[in-house]
């Protein structure tokens, strides 16, 4: 009497959706709506999961391995980036079993420094591009910015969408720009930042997610980290549904990056629970889920030691880049 | 990390402060009942939790007499503002002892601790707080400037929400100046008795609240008692009909909250992911032991295939198991008798040609469990579409037009609740106006609030609980 869930069917004609501006608009407007009350209720329920003992240790290590360790300040220097890279390779030298993070994320002009510092480590270099964070420049400048990062050896590019164009309804323009940047990326992976804190609600997050996926994004990313609110559990839930539905429709696996505002282990674990239960356990890998964060790593390392020692460690006993 | 098993996260059973024996509460004291003691069992293990003294017919007489005295001498004449103080105190203590009550409820009933902790106990406390606020404002209830209490209330409650149903009966009765004799269900008497202890701790005058554990015979003796002025019953339609026959012609007032076979109507323009959540919550909340459970899914044919796929995928993620584990979504079936009924009705679904799908979630080796089950290809004529299963079993039917959805939803002798899922406000209102159900939820399900009246019509009963409308049952204009 026990059977498995029936196989999904590819029902969406995705090629048709991107035929022209009008088709794209009709497709995005035809996506099922998102009910705010129900969405937030489900997020609140997911947040009540109690992750303890062995499952918590696994979650902490998984979260560390999914971090894009980030510095995106005007005051960044080669020295600051090298310091960050050292921690990225070996987050907790007292505990060599701690995995390295997934990537180091910097501005394009410092990508070369990061590539140098991370050579042979397996840690990727991600660079923000396309006039990050505002995205307010010409297409030519955005593509040049992307080329700067790719030429310096970045293997992941984090671009921002043109929110001005999006909010004024010029979906085709946003789509074309992602396609162009994707082409400029060459073999580098493209993460498309939706800056959900500037979009018009959850329906808009769903539409922007689909637009980015249609345009070829390898990963859809919540935020730049420069705008609040950034990554919230309901927003990440909508984006996880988008990559899940993309997989159902096409069989392709695309990723999600929750960036900005996730500072504690507790919050990170809640996001992993959402990944596990909304998208599915298949997404619990650094290839398909990332945290964009600067201060989260410190708390993950502290919680990890707490699990081992049975008491909280003084934060000054843990090195911080 | 391709699979990630959550480690067991059990709440401590010791928090329940379980006593080896419990006794009836009559006239302000716990007393030895004249009935034969019963053993209450933890459905998750089938181990005996405690021995509970039950009431005899004489105990019913004594409790009703004590309630009458309290009504005439202390509680009835007391100003509303004074009554409110006791109710506020009880509400506060329930909130303060919420962890203990939640664990005790989960042990006795089998429901997940997540639900007893996040729904049952807080909602019970909220109900008490809400009605405490009414006690000195009854002149504004819309029943005239000075409505009077009815008198002595006899209340019989079911096993699916033991503490919450006790609060739903006690709070309005006491706020309106009545006194009450309450019979909790045979399989779940413990939290109602702790509530009596809390009432005593709050200094509630003797006789205002009496709790008589026991089986159907005690319930029958209570609801048929000539010393009552009003009977309030929540339970099965069959017993409700019997009570109505007993009370016919006596002049005693009656409210009944009975069974249901609610439809959840999902239109093709619904917010699909949240509709899936609502349908799952509608039927698997409290193992489906919910009179207003959305046990029939009516989904528009144009999205039926996709919706079913997402639904089954979601049901697969439900974690069935130890009710005390904080990560359990679906707990134990309350009794062996109830499990038997669910098994029988599901077998009827197979026999009548519906297609059974069962979650592959592993079940504990011992204890009373039934896996989340979905029947597709269900037709209106089948038993699984008509009879209340009162378990984690969903029947999926389809419809083509809004008219057909309404006709199918109403094609049941029940009329307790219904759900509508659409992003179109006008369509939701059009549908709600045509559904014959006491409670209609739009884009949500199983939401309870003390300000919102709850109740059914047709074979789901009559009378309302909660809100201003709920006060009417306990007041004479």
Short mmCIF file of N, CA and C in Angstrom, two decimals, chain B residues 181-237:
data_model
loop_
_atom_site.label_atom_id
_atom_site.label_comp_id
_atom_site.label_asym_id
_atom_site.label_seq_id
_atom_site.Cartn_x
_atom_site.Cartn_y
_atom_site.Cartn_z
N UNK B 181 -20.56 21.81 36.14
CA UNK B 181 -20.09 20.45 36.42
C UNK B 181 -19.57 19.91 35.08
N UNK B 182 -18.28 19.58 35.05
CA UNK B 182 -17.63 19.21 33.80
C UNK B 182 -17.23 17.75 33.82
N UNK B 183 -17.57 17.02 32.74
CA UNK B 183 -17.06 15.65 32.62
C UNK B 183 -16.06 15.57 31.48
N UNK B 184 -14.78 15.35 31.82
CA UNK B 184 -13.79 15.17 30.75
C UNK B 184 -13.93 13.78 30.14
N UNK B 185 -13.25 13.58 29.00
CA UNK B 185 -13.36 12.29 28.31
C UNK B 185 -12.66 11.20 29.11
N UNK B 186 -13.16 9.99 28.92
CA UNK B 186 -12.66 8.83 29.65
C UNK B 186 -11.16 8.61 29.43
N UNK B 187 -10.68 8.85 28.20
CA UNK B 187 -9.28 8.54 27.91
C UNK B 187 -8.34 9.70 28.19
N UNK B 188 -8.88 10.90 28.47
CA UNK B 188 -8.01 12.07 28.68
C UNK B 188 -8.49 12.95 29.83
N UNK B 189 -8.53 12.41 31.06
CA UNK B 189 -9.10 13.21 32.15
C UNK B 189 -8.09 14.12 32.86
N UNK B 190 -6.78 14.00 32.57
CA UNK B 190 -5.78 14.56 33.49
C UNK B 190 -5.72 16.08 33.50
N UNK B 191 -5.65 16.71 32.32
CA UNK B 191 -5.47 18.17 32.35
C UNK B 191 -6.68 18.89 32.93
N UNK B 192 -7.88 18.34 32.74
CA UNK B 192 -9.07 18.99 33.32
C UNK B 192 -8.98 18.96 34.86
N UNK B 193 -8.40 17.86 35.39
CA UNK B 193 -8.26 17.77 36.85
C UNK B 193 -7.18 18.72 37.36
N UNK B 194 -6.12 18.91 36.57
CA UNK B 194 -5.11 19.90 36.96
C UNK B 194 -5.71 21.31 36.86
N UNK B 195 -6.59 21.51 35.89
CA UNK B 195 -7.27 22.80 35.78
C UNK B 195 -8.12 23.05 37.04
N UNK B 196 -8.73 21.99 37.57
CA UNK B 196 -9.50 22.13 38.82
C UNK B 196 -8.56 22.51 39.97
N UNK B 197 -7.39 21.89 39.96
CA UNK B 197 -6.40 22.22 41.00
C UNK B 197 -5.99 23.69 40.88
N UNK B 198 -5.83 24.16 39.65
CA UNK B 198 -5.47 25.56 39.41
C UNK B 198 -6.59 26.48 39.89
N UNK B 199 -7.85 26.08 39.64
CA UNK B 199 -8.99 26.89 40.10
C UNK B 199 -8.98 27.00 41.63
N UNK B 200 -8.65 25.86 42.27
CA UNK B 200 -8.59 25.88 43.74
C UNK B 200 -7.45 26.79 44.20
N UNK B 201 -6.32 26.70 43.49
CA UNK B 201 -5.17 27.54 43.83
C UNK B 201 -5.51 29.02 43.66
N UNK B 202 -6.38 29.30 42.69
CA UNK B 202 -6.79 30.69 42.45
C UNK B 202 -7.85 31.14 43.46
N UNK B 203 -8.28 30.24 44.34
CA UNK B 203 -9.25 30.59 45.36
C UNK B 203 -10.69 30.62 44.88
N UNK B 204 -10.96 29.98 43.76
CA UNK B 204 -12.33 29.95 43.25
C UNK B 204 -13.24 29.34 44.31
N UNK B 205 -14.37 30.00 44.63
CA UNK B 205 -15.22 29.49 45.70
C UNK B 205 -15.69 28.05 45.43
N UNK B 206 -15.88 27.29 46.52
CA UNK B 206 -16.28 25.89 46.42
C UNK B 206 -17.57 25.74 45.62
N UNK B 207 -17.61 24.71 44.77
CA UNK B 207 -18.83 24.39 44.06
C UNK B 207 -18.99 25.09 42.72
N UNK B 208 -18.20 26.14 42.47
CA UNK B 208 -18.35 26.88 41.20
C UNK B 208 -17.91 26.00 40.03
N UNK B 209 -16.82 25.25 40.26
CA UNK B 209 -16.35 24.32 39.23
C UNK B 209 -16.23 22.93 39.84
N UNK B 210 -16.83 21.95 39.19
CA UNK B 210 -16.73 20.56 39.62
C UNK B 210 -16.30 19.72 38.43
N UNK B 211 -15.36 18.78 38.64
CA UNK B 211 -14.90 17.95 37.53
C UNK B 211 -15.10 16.48 37.89
N UNK B 212 -15.87 15.79 37.06
CA UNK B 212 -16.22 14.39 37.32
C UNK B 212 -15.69 13.48 36.21
N UNK B 213 -14.55 12.81 36.44
CA UNK B 213 -14.08 11.88 35.42
C UNK B 213 -15.00 10.66 35.33
N UNK B 214 -14.96 10.02 34.18
CA UNK B 214 -15.76 8.82 34.02
C UNK B 214 -16.04 8.55 32.56
N UNK B 215 -16.76 7.46 32.32
CA UNK B 215 -17.08 7.07 30.95
C UNK B 215 -18.45 7.61 30.56
N UNK B 216 -19.02 7.05 29.51
CA UNK B 216 -20.30 7.52 28.98
C UNK B 216 -21.43 7.49 29.99
N UNK B 217 -21.39 6.54 30.94
CA UNK B 217 -22.47 6.46 31.93
C UNK B 217 -22.51 7.70 32.81
N UNK B 218 -21.32 8.20 33.17
CA UNK B 218 -21.27 9.43 33.99
C UNK B 218 -21.79 10.61 33.17
N UNK B 219 -21.39 10.63 31.90
CA UNK B 219 -21.87 11.70 31.02
C UNK B 219 -23.38 11.67 30.89
N UNK B 220 -23.93 10.46 30.73
CA UNK B 220 -25.38 10.33 30.58
C UNK B 220 -26.09 10.77 31.86
N UNK B 221 -25.53 10.36 33.03
CA UNK B 221 -26.15 10.76 34.31
C UNK B 221 -26.11 12.27 34.47
N UNK B 222 -25.01 12.88 33.99
CA UNK B 222 -24.88 14.33 34.14
C UNK B 222 -25.85 15.08 33.21
N UNK B 223 -25.80 14.76 31.91
CA UNK B 223 -26.63 15.57 30.99
C UNK B 223 -28.12 15.34 31.23
N UNK B 224 -28.49 14.18 31.81
CA UNK B 224 -29.90 13.93 32.08
C UNK B 224 -30.35 14.45 33.43
N UNK B 225 -29.45 15.07 34.18
CA UNK B 225 -29.77 15.47 35.55
C UNK B 225 -30.78 16.62 35.58
N UNK B 226 -31.79 16.45 36.39
CA UNK B 226 -32.86 17.46 36.45
C UNK B 226 -32.40 18.75 37.12
N UNK B 227 -31.28 18.68 37.82
CA UNK B 227 -30.81 19.88 38.53
C UNK B 227 -30.06 20.87 37.66
N UNK B 228 -29.89 20.54 36.40
CA UNK B 228 -29.16 21.45 35.51
C UNK B 228 -30.10 22.44 34.85
N UNK B 229 -29.54 23.60 34.45
CA UNK B 229 -30.29 24.57 33.66
C UNK B 229 -29.85 24.56 32.21
N UNK B 230 -28.64 24.06 32.00
CA UNK B 230 -28.10 24.08 30.64
C UNK B 230 -27.09 22.96 30.46
N UNK B 231 -27.08 22.40 29.25
CA UNK B 231 -26.10 21.37 28.91
C UNK B 231 -25.28 21.85 27.72
N UNK B 232 -23.97 21.67 27.83
CA UNK B 232 -23.08 21.99 26.69
C UNK B 232 -22.28 20.72 26.38
N UNK B 233 -22.36 20.30 25.14
CA UNK B 233 -21.70 19.05 24.76
C UNK B 233 -20.85 19.25 23.52
N UNK B 234 -19.65 18.71 23.56
CA UNK B 234 -18.83 18.62 22.36
C UNK B 234 -18.46 17.15 22.19
N UNK B 235 -18.74 16.59 21.02
CA UNK B 235 -18.45 15.18 20.80
C UNK B 235 -19.10 14.68 19.53
N UNK B 236 -19.42 13.40 19.52
CA UNK B 236 -19.91 12.79 18.28
C UNK B 236 -21.37 13.14 18.02
N UNK B 237 -21.74 13.08 16.75
CA UNK B 237 -23.11 13.40 16.36
C UNK B 237 -24.11 12.42 16.96
#
